[in-house]
Every structure is written in structure tokens, then in C-alpha cells.
Amino acid sequence: MADTDDDHIYLSLAEEHGDGDARWAFGTGFEDPLHGVETAVPAGVDAVRLAADCAALADDALVGAQRLAEWCTRAPELEEEVALANIGLDLLGQARLLYTRAGQADGSGRGEDAFAYFRDADAFRSLRLAELPNGDFAFSVVRLLWLSSWRLALFTRLAHGAPDPVLAAVAEKGVKELTYHRQYAADWVVRLGDGTEESHRRTVAALAGIAPYTGELFTGAPVCGVAPADLRDEVTGVVRQVCAAAGLELPEAEPLPGSGRDGDRTDHLAPLLAELQSVARAHPEGVW
Amino acid sequence: MATVTGPDAALARRVAAEVPDPELPMLTLADLGVLRGVEVAADGAVTATLTPTYSGCPAMAEMRAAVAARLRAAGFPRVTIRTALEPAWTTDWITAEGRRKLAEHGIAPPHPAPRRTSGPVPLELSGVRRAVRCPHCGSAETRETSRFGATSCKSLWRCGSCREPFEYVKEI
Ligand SMILES: [Zn+2]
């Protein structure tokens, strides 16, 4: 797609300030994140399945990014607020690319906004672990450790094995970002687990509260050829490594029945989406 | 597609290469390594290829528009901007000139990025990170204060010798 209308808004601004020093607010509704990327789905790839997998991985990222954004103005230190917001921004970028890919692959031509803002909770296929409320800082970093370790393990496989080159490229870039996310979460879990009596107690509680939600990370149908069950050893190995360094035990728990991938939800997703989607739904034709 | 070499192609390449990065404006897109190619077809149409730094980079649209606008202003009416997602951008592509400019502006340039082909990414918990030299005084007595700075691509550091804070472009 050369020169879609999308870019004209930017072009007019760039031409007005041809010295390159122009600055303006970034928004959405007028940019295709896969602008100028070859979009054909390769022969032999199940396009419907590819679209569903991309949308589910985008759902994880969007919901996770929204929870991280909720820490703004509430994090223990400014540095942590900035870190959590940056991690959320990386995830949001991954979500945008994956939603756009999903809309291309399923033939609907739906853009990222249609997926993010105009689907209800029952259409989301995100992991339930991603939608749980933030809880305290310990809960949020333990959750981030699980989710980033899981996504990193999956993306390293997709980067080298996904039959769709766009998904493989998104995964390859994502690996670099997720490596930093996991490092951040791991460092904090060690610091809290190996910290004060109170921080240790809270981290133990976070691990226990999250344990039932980790089952669905490793069950269900393959994601673009990668069986979730094959990720279990690597991901739990990483979390165990962090726990050992933090003086923590990784608790065993009965997995929660069902799966977010099959559409099972907690009560927490609908309110999260209500906030996330409120502006776009109040002004459905709006661009900003 | 037949492409041309010669003065037109050289001009198009130079114009695109000189566009400043929106977030690190002391660097050009060529310094940063996000400009992956500029081709001029026999009929004069220009195709420039850019690659995003981070998935969430909010500046991609601005970069595309700026490159297209500069090329038009330089006399190339038909410009197409392609996005190359693969191979993924790495800080290793920041040129020597780009590194020099970063340091000159008080930003420590990145170490070489870790090389990986496949297999699990190891997690290192030792707490020992490679020393980053202070861009102000050159001291290695520095400490990371935050893994994430004002943008995803930078972390925050403080120098123990001159006490100045500084930013470091994280290797990725
Ligand atoms: Zn210094």
C-alpha cells in the first residue's frame, strides 16, 4: 500500500515544518502499523487459524498493557512508573502489529481499532492471568514474570518457526523487548522475595494467588504450530530459577478449570475493557 | 524493477539519509540504522525502506512522512515508503558517526547486542552488568538507576565520579 490517505495528515504536517524539527501528538485512527509491508498470506498457511492466533496474542498484549498503564501515578517510585509504562508501550506495539495482521489474514480488512475497541469481552481470547486486577506491586511483578517468560519462550519459537513471515518478524522483534521485560520482573521478584519480611510475605502471597492461573499457559491447541505444553519446562524453569534466587518456593496449585483461549473469562475483563474502550465508543468516527 | 544509479540515486539517498530521528534528533535516520535502503526506478519513482526500532515506536509514521516530504521537496514527486520488519533493528546498526554524536550529547552509546540464533534466551540474575562509561567524564564508576528511561530505547544511569545522571542507549 503506497501512500494511503492515512499518511496525508502526517505529510501535511511534515511539509509545513520541512526543517524536520516538527513535533506533534501521536494518536491512532490514521496509521497502519504494517504500512508498506508485504501482506499476502503464504500458500499452505491456514489464514483463519493464523488470524485467530494473532488476535489472541494481541489480546494478551493489549490487556497486559492496560494493566501496566494502570500503575501510572500509583507506582512506588517514578522510575518504576516509567519502566512499567515503557513495558506496556512495547506490548501495545506488539498488539497493534498482531491485530493488523489478524485483520489482513482473516480477509475482513478490519484494522487494529476494530479489534481493540469494538469487540466485547466475550470475543477476547486473552489469558485470564493477564486480566486479573493489579493487586499490590508484588502481584504485578510476579504476574509480569510469568507472562513475559511465557511470551518470550513462545516468541523465540515463532521467530524461527512461524510459517507466516509477518508473525515471525513481529516475534523476532518481540524477543528483544520481552528479554528486557522478563529481566525487569525477575530483578524485582528477587529484590522483594529476598527483601524485608513484609515484601517476602507479599511475594509469597502473589505466587500463591497466581499459581491456579498458570495452568492455561500450557494447555490447548498449538499457537501457529507451537504447542503450549512444549513451553512448560522452559517457563517454569525460569520462574523456579528466580524463586531460588529470591528464597521463595514455587507453589503447586490445582489449575483453574477452562481457558481464556476458549473464551472463559473472569469478571475482571469487562470493566477493564469498559475503560479502555470508552473514548473510542463515545466517538466512533473520531481520530486523534 | 529497473533501478538507476548516478546523480539522481545519490541525491535521493543523501536526502533520505539526512532526515533527523524524531526521538534522538542529534542522529539522522542513517546514523540510527533505520534507513534500510533508497532506490530510484528508471521512471524516477523513489522507494525508501525503513525499519522500526521498537514495536511500540510511536515515531514510525512521523519518520515515514518526513522522509517522503524531504524527497518530494528535493524534486522526487513519486515516493513510496516501505517498512521492513525483518531483520529486526538492532543497536549494532547505529553507525560510528551516530555513536560519536550520542556521546557528544551526553548519551552513552550501546554495547554490542547479544547474538542469538535460536533456543531459549538465558536469564542472568547475577546482578553484574557490563560497565557503562560516563559520557561526561569517562569514569566507569557508574550505576544503573532505572532500566527504562524516557523512551524504551534508553536506561537511566548515574556517575559515581562526577555525580551527573546520564542516559544509556540499551543494546538490543
Ligand atoms: Zn561522570
Short mmCIF file of C-alpha atoms and ligand atoms in Angstrom, two decimals:
data_model
loop_
_atom_site.label_atom_id
_atom_site.label_comp_id
_atom_site.label_asym_id
_atom_site.label_seq_id
_atom_site.Cartn_x
_atom_site.Cartn_y
_atom_site.Cartn_z
CA MET A 1 0.00 0.00 0.00
CA ALA A 2 1.73 3.11 -1.16
CA ASP A 3 0.63 6.47 0.10
CA THR A 4 -2.67 5.69 1.77
CA ASP A 5 -4.79 8.58 2.97
CA ASP A 6 -3.55 7.71 6.43
CA ASP A 7 -0.26 9.36 5.84
CA HIS A 8 -1.60 12.59 4.45
CA ILE A 9 -2.18 14.01 7.90
CA TYR A 10 1.46 13.42 8.73
CA LEU A 11 2.61 14.56 5.31
CA SER A 12 0.91 17.91 5.58
CA LEU A 13 2.48 18.43 8.99
CA ALA A 14 5.90 17.35 7.77
CA GLU A 15 5.66 19.67 4.78
CA GLU A 16 4.68 22.61 6.93
CA HIS A 17 7.73 22.03 9.09
CA GLY A 18 10.15 20.88 6.45
CA ASP A 19 13.10 21.58 8.71
CA GLY A 20 12.39 18.28 10.44
CA ASP A 21 12.01 19.88 13.85
CA ALA A 22 8.25 19.44 13.80
CA ARG A 23 6.62 17.80 16.81
CA TRP A 24 3.05 16.76 17.22
CA ALA A 25 0.99 14.47 19.36
CA PHE A 26 0.68 10.90 18.19
CA GLY A 27 -2.72 9.31 18.03
CA THR A 28 -4.47 6.49 16.29
CA GLY A 29 -7.07 6.05 13.62
CA PHE A 30 -4.82 7.30 10.86
CA GLU A 31 -1.92 4.96 10.79
CA ASP A 32 -1.48 1.40 9.59
CA PRO A 33 1.25 -0.19 11.70
CA LEU A 34 2.03 -2.60 8.87
CA HIS A 35 2.15 0.19 6.28
CA GLY A 36 4.29 -0.86 3.34
CA VAL A 37 4.77 -4.46 4.49
CA GLU A 38 4.09 -7.35 2.09
CA THR A 39 0.70 -8.64 3.29
CA ALA A 40 -0.04 -11.82 1.32
CA VAL A 41 -0.58 -14.92 3.48
CA PRO A 42 1.77 -17.64 2.20
CA ALA A 43 0.25 -20.62 0.39
CA GLY A 44 -0.35 -23.55 2.70
CA VAL A 45 -0.97 -21.37 5.78
CA ASP A 46 -4.46 -21.66 7.31
CA ALA A 47 -5.35 -17.98 7.20
CA VAL A 48 -8.35 -18.25 9.52
CA ARG A 49 -6.27 -20.05 12.13
CA LEU A 50 -3.40 -17.57 11.71
CA ALA A 51 -5.80 -14.67 12.24
CA ALA A 52 -7.23 -16.24 15.40
CA ASP A 53 -3.75 -16.90 16.82
CA CYS A 54 -2.54 -13.38 16.04
CA ALA A 55 -5.66 -11.86 17.61
CA ALA A 56 -5.29 -13.97 20.77
CA LEU A 57 -1.63 -12.98 21.18
CA ALA A 58 -2.62 -9.37 20.57
CA ASP A 59 -5.37 -9.69 23.21
CA ASP A 60 -2.80 -10.84 25.79
CA ALA A 61 -0.62 -7.85 24.95
CA LEU A 62 -3.43 -5.29 24.92
CA VAL A 63 -4.91 -6.43 28.23
CA GLY A 64 -1.43 -6.69 29.78
CA ALA A 65 -0.52 -3.21 28.56
CA GLN A 66 -3.72 -1.78 30.03
CA ARG A 67 -2.97 -3.27 33.45
CA LEU A 68 0.58 -1.86 33.33
CA ALA A 69 -0.77 1.55 32.35
CA GLU A 70 -2.98 1.49 35.46
CA TRP A 71 0.22 1.82 37.51
CA CYS A 72 0.72 5.36 36.20
CA THR A 73 0.53 7.74 39.19
CA ARG A 74 0.39 4.70 41.54
CA ALA A 75 3.83 3.07 41.26
CA PRO A 76 6.13 3.11 44.31
CA GLU A 77 8.74 5.27 42.54
CA LEU A 78 8.79 7.43 39.43
CA GLU A 79 11.40 5.14 37.85
CA GLU A 80 9.11 2.14 38.22
CA GLU A 81 6.19 4.04 36.77
CA VAL A 82 8.26 4.92 33.72
CA ALA A 83 9.51 1.33 33.42
CA LEU A 84 6.03 -0.19 33.63
CA ALA A 85 4.69 2.33 31.11
CA ASN A 86 7.53 1.52 28.70
CA ILE A 87 6.91 -2.21 29.01
CA GLY A 88 3.24 -1.52 28.33
CA LEU A 89 4.15 0.54 25.27
CA ASP A 90 6.19 -2.34 23.84
CA LEU A 91 3.23 -4.67 24.38
CA LEU A 92 0.85 -2.18 22.83
CA GLY A 93 3.11 -2.02 19.78
CA GLN A 94 3.07 -5.81 19.52
CA ALA A 95 -0.73 -5.79 19.86
CA ARG A 96 -1.12 -3.24 17.07
CA LEU A 97 1.02 -5.25 14.64
CA LEU A 98 -0.72 -8.51 15.53
CA TYR A 99 -4.26 -7.11 15.27
CA THR A 100 -3.43 -5.60 11.91
CA ARG A 101 -2.05 -8.93 10.76
CA ALA A 102 -5.20 -10.69 12.02
CA GLY A 103 -7.42 -8.33 10.02
CA GLN A 104 -5.38 -8.98 6.88
CA ALA A 105 -5.29 -12.75 7.33
CA ASP A 106 -9.00 -13.26 8.02
CA GLY A 107 -9.87 -11.29 4.92
CA SER A 108 -12.08 -8.87 6.85
CA GLY A 109 -9.68 -5.98 6.41
CA ARG A 110 -10.53 -4.90 9.95
CA GLY A 111 -7.98 -2.54 11.42
CA GLU A 112 -6.42 -2.57 14.86
CA ASP A 113 -9.12 -0.29 16.30
CA ALA A 114 -11.91 -2.68 15.31
CA PHE A 115 -10.22 -5.41 17.35
CA ALA A 116 -9.18 -3.29 20.31
CA TYR A 117 -12.18 -1.01 20.75
CA PHE A 118 -15.19 -2.58 19.12
CA ARG A 119 -15.24 -6.15 20.41
CA ASP A 120 -16.88 -7.08 23.70
CA ALA A 121 -15.26 -9.15 26.44
CA ASP A 122 -16.79 -12.40 25.17
CA ALA A 123 -14.88 -12.03 21.89
CA PHE A 124 -11.48 -11.74 23.60
CA ARG A 125 -9.25 -14.83 23.82
CA SER A 126 -6.59 -13.47 26.17
CA LEU A 127 -5.12 -15.46 29.04
CA ARG A 128 -7.09 -14.90 32.24
CA LEU A 129 -3.84 -14.28 34.11
CA ALA A 130 -3.44 -11.06 32.08
CA GLU A 131 -6.81 -9.64 33.12
CA LEU A 132 -6.59 -10.10 36.89
CA PRO A 133 -6.52 -6.79 38.78
CA ASN A 134 -3.06 -5.41 39.56
CA GLY A 135 -3.18 -6.11 43.28
CA ASP A 136 -0.04 -4.88 45.02
CA PHE A 137 3.34 -4.29 43.36
CA ALA A 138 4.47 -7.84 44.24
CA PHE A 139 1.46 -9.33 42.49
CA SER A 140 2.08 -7.22 39.40
CA VAL A 141 5.77 -8.13 39.06
CA VAL A 142 5.16 -11.84 39.72
CA ARG A 143 2.45 -11.79 37.06
CA LEU A 144 4.80 -9.94 34.70
CA LEU A 145 7.48 -12.56 35.34
CA TRP A 146 5.10 -15.37 34.34
CA LEU A 147 3.63 -13.62 31.32
CA SER A 148 6.90 -12.25 29.94
CA SER A 149 8.69 -15.59 30.44
CA TRP A 150 5.85 -17.40 28.68
CA ARG A 151 5.63 -14.93 25.81
CA LEU A 152 9.42 -14.90 25.39
CA ALA A 153 9.52 -18.71 25.19
CA LEU A 154 6.74 -18.69 22.61
CA PHE A 155 8.18 -15.83 20.55
CA THR A 156 11.67 -17.38 20.35
CA ARG A 157 9.99 -20.38 18.73
CA LEU A 158 7.77 -18.31 16.43
CA ALA A 159 10.70 -16.12 15.36
CA HIS A 160 12.41 -19.15 13.87
CA GLY A 161 9.49 -21.39 13.02
CA ALA A 162 6.30 -19.44 12.30
CA PRO A 163 5.11 -20.25 8.76
CA ASP A 164 3.87 -16.67 8.36
CA PRO A 165 6.77 -14.26 7.75
CA VAL A 166 4.94 -11.27 9.27
CA LEU A 167 4.24 -13.11 12.51
CA ALA A 168 7.83 -14.40 12.56
CA ALA A 169 9.15 -10.85 12.14
CA VAL A 170 6.86 -9.49 14.88
CA ALA A 171 8.07 -12.30 17.14
CA GLU A 172 11.74 -11.69 16.33
CA LYS A 173 11.42 -8.06 17.35
CA GLY A 174 9.32 -9.01 20.35
CA VAL A 175 12.03 -11.36 21.65
CA LYS A 176 14.39 -8.43 22.16
CA GLU A 177 11.75 -6.43 24.03
CA LEU A 178 10.48 -9.32 26.15
CA THR A 179 14.02 -10.14 27.25
CA TYR A 180 14.11 -6.74 28.97
CA HIS A 181 10.60 -7.16 30.41
CA ARG A 182 11.48 -10.51 31.95
CA GLN A 183 14.75 -9.17 33.33
CA TYR A 184 12.90 -6.28 34.98
CA ALA A 185 10.30 -8.57 36.56
CA ALA A 186 12.90 -11.13 37.65
CA ASP A 187 15.09 -8.49 39.31
CA TRP A 188 12.10 -7.18 41.26
CA VAL A 189 10.90 -10.61 42.36
CA VAL A 190 14.39 -11.34 43.70
CA ARG A 191 14.54 -7.98 45.43
CA LEU A 192 11.12 -8.40 47.04
CA GLY A 193 11.48 -12.09 47.90
CA ASP A 194 14.92 -11.51 49.36
CA GLY A 195 13.92 -8.19 50.93
CA THR A 196 12.02 -7.39 54.11
CA GLU A 197 9.69 -9.73 55.96
CA GLU A 198 6.76 -7.77 54.56
CA SER A 199 7.96 -7.81 50.94
CA HIS A 200 8.71 -11.54 51.25
CA ARG A 201 5.24 -12.22 52.65
CA ARG A 202 3.58 -10.29 49.83
CA THR A 203 5.63 -12.08 47.16
CA VAL A 204 4.72 -15.49 48.62
CA ALA A 205 1.06 -14.43 48.53
CA ALA A 206 1.41 -13.27 44.91
CA LEU A 207 2.95 -16.57 43.79
CA ALA A 208 0.16 -18.49 45.53
CA GLY A 209 -2.59 -16.29 44.12
CA ILE A 210 -1.25 -16.59 40.58
CA ALA A 211 -0.49 -20.34 40.64
CA PRO A 212 -4.02 -21.52 39.64
CA TYR A 213 -3.94 -19.21 36.62
CA THR A 214 -0.70 -20.60 35.21
CA GLY A 215 -2.31 -23.86 34.07
CA GLU A 216 -3.84 -22.33 30.96
CA LEU A 217 -0.44 -21.12 29.78
CA PHE A 218 0.43 -24.71 28.92
CA THR A 219 -2.79 -26.23 27.61
CA GLY A 220 -4.85 -26.08 24.44
CA ALA A 221 -4.27 -26.10 20.72
CA PRO A 222 -0.94 -25.15 19.12
CA VAL A 223 -0.33 -21.44 18.52
CA CYS A 224 0.95 -21.17 14.94
CA GLY A 225 2.49 -24.60 15.24
CA VAL A 226 3.83 -24.28 18.79
CA ALA A 227 2.12 -26.49 21.37
CA PRO A 228 1.68 -24.61 24.67
CA ALA A 229 2.59 -27.81 26.54
CA ASP A 230 6.06 -27.63 24.99
CA LEU A 231 6.68 -24.29 26.73
CA ARG A 232 6.12 -25.63 30.24
CA ASP A 233 9.63 -26.81 31.11
CA GLU A 234 11.37 -23.68 29.91
CA VAL A 235 8.92 -21.23 31.52
CA THR A 236 8.59 -22.96 34.88
CA GLY A 237 12.37 -23.42 34.83
CA VAL A 238 12.84 -19.67 34.57
CA VAL A 239 10.33 -18.92 37.34
CA ARG A 240 11.99 -21.58 39.54
CA GLN A 241 15.40 -20.01 38.89
CA VAL A 242 14.08 -16.64 40.06
CA CYS A 243 12.35 -18.16 43.08
CA ALA A 244 15.54 -19.95 44.11
CA ALA A 245 17.50 -16.69 43.94
CA ALA A 246 14.77 -14.95 45.94
CA GLY A 247 14.47 -17.58 48.68
CA LEU A 248 10.96 -18.47 47.55
CA GLU A 249 9.16 -21.73 46.84
CA LEU A 250 7.19 -22.08 43.64
CA PRO A 251 3.81 -23.33 44.90
CA GLU A 252 1.85 -26.10 43.20
CA ALA A 253 -1.84 -25.47 42.66
CA GLU A 254 -4.83 -27.07 41.04
CA PRO A 255 -5.30 -25.26 37.70
CA LEU A 256 -8.40 -23.17 37.29
CA PRO A 257 -10.87 -25.04 35.00
CA GLY A 258 -11.33 -23.75 31.47
CA SER A 259 -9.14 -21.40 29.47
CA GLY A 260 -9.14 -17.79 28.37
CA ARG A 261 -8.17 -19.10 24.94
CA ASP A 262 -11.57 -20.83 24.71
CA GLY A 263 -13.40 -17.70 25.81
CA ASP A 264 -13.64 -18.40 29.53
CA ARG A 265 -13.34 -15.10 31.37
CA THR A 266 -13.02 -13.77 34.88
CA ASP A 267 -15.29 -10.93 35.99
CA HIS A 268 -12.39 -8.51 35.60
CA LEU A 269 -12.09 -8.20 31.80
CA ALA A 270 -15.37 -6.42 31.11
CA PRO A 271 -14.65 -3.48 33.45
CA LEU A 272 -11.10 -3.21 32.07
CA LEU A 273 -12.45 -3.02 28.51
CA ALA A 274 -15.18 -0.57 29.51
CA GLU A 275 -12.49 1.90 30.49
CA LEU A 276 -10.15 1.07 27.60
CA GLN A 277 -12.92 1.38 25.01
CA SER A 278 -14.93 4.25 26.42
CA VAL A 279 -13.46 7.09 24.39
CA ALA A 280 -13.40 5.22 21.09
CA ARG A 281 -17.01 4.09 21.56
CA ALA A 282 -18.24 7.52 22.58
CA HIS A 283 -16.70 8.95 19.38
CA PRO A 284 -16.75 6.06 16.89
CA GLU A 285 -15.75 8.26 13.95
CA GLY A 286 -13.15 10.14 15.92
CA VAL A 287 -9.46 10.23 15.05
CA TRP A 288 -6.87 11.83 17.23
CA MET B 1 12.09 -3.15 -11.29
CA ALA B 2 14.94 -1.42 -13.07
CA THR B 3 16.78 0.92 -10.74
CA VAL B 4 19.18 3.66 -11.63
CA THR B 5 22.47 4.72 -10.20
CA GLY B 6 24.14 8.06 -10.76
CA PRO B 7 23.42 11.57 -9.51
CA ASP B 8 19.65 11.10 -9.00
CA ALA B 9 20.07 7.99 -6.90
CA ALA B 10 22.89 9.57 -4.91
CA LEU B 11 20.79 12.67 -4.27
CA ALA B 12 17.75 10.64 -3.14
CA ARG B 13 19.92 8.59 -0.82
CA ARG B 14 21.56 11.66 0.67
CA VAL B 15 18.24 13.47 1.20
CA ALA B 16 16.65 10.48 2.96
CA ALA B 17 19.78 9.80 4.99
CA GLU B 18 19.83 13.31 6.43
CA VAL B 19 16.33 13.20 7.98
CA PRO B 20 16.72 13.51 11.76
CA ASP B 21 15.28 10.91 14.12
CA PRO B 22 12.23 12.31 15.97
CA GLU B 23 13.29 10.95 19.38
CA LEU B 24 17.07 11.32 19.13
CA PRO B 25 17.22 14.39 16.90
CA MET B 26 21.01 14.63 17.08
CA LEU B 27 21.04 11.47 14.93
CA THR B 28 19.92 11.09 11.34
CA LEU B 29 17.86 8.08 10.28
CA ALA B 30 21.01 6.79 8.58
CA ASP B 31 23.08 7.22 11.78
CA LEU B 32 20.42 5.26 13.66
CA GLY B 33 20.37 2.47 11.08
CA VAL B 34 16.62 2.61 10.46
CA LEU B 35 17.00 3.68 6.82
CA ARG B 36 17.47 0.33 5.12
CA GLY B 37 17.62 1.42 1.51
CA VAL B 38 16.73 4.04 -1.09
CA GLU B 39 16.10 3.05 -4.70
CA VAL B 40 15.29 5.18 -7.70
CA ALA B 41 13.47 3.46 -10.56
CA ALA B 42 14.14 4.24 -14.22
CA ASP B 43 10.95 6.34 -14.28
CA GLY B 44 12.14 8.46 -11.34
CA ALA B 45 9.94 6.89 -8.63
CA VAL B 46 11.74 6.58 -5.30
CA THR B 47 11.28 3.72 -2.85
CA ALA B 48 12.75 4.22 0.63
CA THR B 49 12.76 1.39 3.16
CA LEU B 50 12.60 1.99 6.91
CA THR B 51 12.62 -0.41 9.84
CA PRO B 52 11.06 0.35 13.25
CA THR B 53 13.28 0.41 16.32
CA TYR B 54 10.74 -0.93 18.86
CA SER B 55 7.31 -2.48 18.16
CA GLY B 56 5.67 0.35 20.04
CA CYS B 57 7.77 3.08 18.45
CA PRO B 58 5.28 5.93 18.08
CA ALA B 59 7.55 7.80 15.69
CA MET B 60 7.34 5.49 12.67
CA ALA B 61 4.60 7.48 10.95
CA GLU B 62 6.49 10.70 11.56
CA MET B 63 9.66 9.19 10.10
CA ARG B 64 7.84 7.97 7.01
CA ALA B 65 6.18 11.31 6.45
CA ALA B 66 9.39 13.24 6.97
CA VAL B 67 11.36 11.09 4.51
CA ALA B 68 8.61 11.37 1.89
CA ALA B 69 8.29 15.12 2.37
CA ARG B 70 12.03 15.74 2.10
CA LEU B 71 12.28 13.63 -1.06
CA ARG B 72 9.36 15.48 -2.66
CA ALA B 73 10.93 18.80 -1.75
CA ALA B 74 14.17 17.61 -3.39
CA GLY B 75 12.37 17.04 -6.69
CA PHE B 76 11.15 13.45 -6.49
CA PRO B 77 7.36 13.67 -6.90
CA ARG B 78 6.65 9.94 -6.58
CA VAL B 79 7.81 8.45 -3.30
CA THR B 80 6.88 5.11 -1.73
CA ILE B 81 7.93 4.20 1.80
CA ARG B 82 8.29 0.51 2.58
CA THR B 83 8.53 -0.93 6.09
CA ALA B 84 10.95 -3.80 6.64
CA LEU B 85 10.13 -5.71 9.83
CA GLU B 86 12.80 -8.25 9.16
CA PRO B 87 15.64 -8.46 10.00
CA ALA B 88 14.70 -6.71 13.24
CA TRP B 89 16.53 -3.49 14.04
CA THR B 90 19.47 -3.77 16.39
CA THR B 91 21.51 -1.06 18.10
CA ASP B 92 24.52 -2.61 16.34
CA TRP B 93 23.30 -0.72 13.27
CA ILE B 94 23.94 2.66 14.90
CA THR B 95 26.90 3.93 12.91
CA ALA B 96 30.26 5.06 14.32
CA GLU B 97 29.23 8.62 13.50
CA GLY B 98 25.94 8.06 15.33
CA ARG B 99 27.78 6.79 18.41
CA ARG B 100 30.07 9.78 18.37
CA LYS B 101 27.08 12.16 18.23
CA LEU B 102 25.32 10.38 21.09
CA ALA B 103 28.37 10.67 23.33
CA GLU B 104 28.80 14.30 22.35
CA HIS B 105 25.23 14.90 23.58
CA GLY B 106 25.82 13.17 26.90
CA ILE B 107 24.17 9.88 25.96
CA ALA B 108 26.26 6.74 26.37
CA PRO B 109 26.24 4.64 23.17
CA PRO B 110 25.19 0.97 23.32
CA HIS B 111 27.38 -2.07 23.87
CA PRO B 112 27.24 -4.75 21.16
CA ALA B 113 23.88 -6.56 21.24
CA PRO B 114 23.84 -10.21 22.33
CA ARG B 115 23.98 -12.56 19.33
CA ARG B 116 21.33 -15.26 19.30
CA THR B 117 20.23 -17.62 16.62
CA SER B 118 17.67 -19.90 18.28
CA GLY B 119 16.91 -21.65 21.54
CA PRO B 120 15.92 -20.24 24.93
CA VAL B 121 17.12 -16.79 25.97
CA PRO B 122 19.13 -17.25 29.20
CA LEU B 123 18.14 -15.22 32.25
CA GLU B 124 21.06 -13.76 34.18
CA LEU B 125 20.38 -12.87 37.80
CA SER B 126 23.94 -12.22 38.91
CA GLY B 127 23.28 -8.51 39.08
CA VAL B 128 26.57 -7.84 37.35
CA ARG B 129 26.00 -5.78 34.25
CA ARG B 130 28.60 -4.58 31.82
CA ALA B 131 30.03 -1.27 32.93
CA VAL B 132 28.82 1.76 31.04
CA ARG B 133 31.29 4.64 30.90
CA CYS B 134 30.08 8.08 31.92
CA PRO B 135 29.75 10.18 28.74
CA HIS B 136 30.64 13.31 30.74
CA CYS B 137 33.88 12.32 32.49
CA GLY B 138 34.66 8.84 31.16
CA SER B 139 34.52 7.19 34.58
CA ALA B 140 33.50 3.53 34.80
CA GLU B 141 32.18 4.11 38.35
CA THR B 142 28.57 4.24 37.20
CA ARG B 143 25.34 2.70 38.39
CA GLU B 144 22.06 1.94 36.62
CA THR B 145 19.20 3.78 38.33
CA SER B 146 16.43 2.54 36.03
CA ARG B 147 16.33 0.00 33.22
CA PHE B 148 13.79 2.18 31.40
CA GLY B 149 14.21 5.87 30.70
CA ALA B 150 12.09 8.48 28.98
CA THR B 151 11.85 6.19 25.96
CA SER B 152 12.08 2.41 25.66
CA CYS B 153 15.46 2.60 23.99
CA LYS B 154 17.27 4.24 26.91
CA SER B 155 18.06 3.40 30.53
CA LEU B 156 18.99 5.86 33.29
CA TRP B 157 22.42 5.91 34.94
CA ARG B 158 24.32 7.96 37.46
CA CYS B 159 28.05 8.56 37.55
CA GLY B 160 29.77 8.00 40.89
CA SER B 161 32.73 10.21 39.95
CA CYS B 162 31.18 13.39 38.56
CA ARG B 163 27.74 12.67 40.13
CA GLU B 164 25.97 13.51 36.89
CA PRO B 165 22.99 11.46 35.70
CA PHE B 166 23.04 10.29 32.10
CA GLU B 167 21.15 8.13 29.64
CA TYR B 168 22.42 4.95 28.00
CA VAL B 169 21.08 3.53 24.75
CA LYS B 170 20.34 -0.09 25.67
CA GLU B 171 21.80 -2.74 23.42
CA ILE B 172 19.00 -4.64 21.72
ZN ZN C 1 30.98 11.17 35.18
#
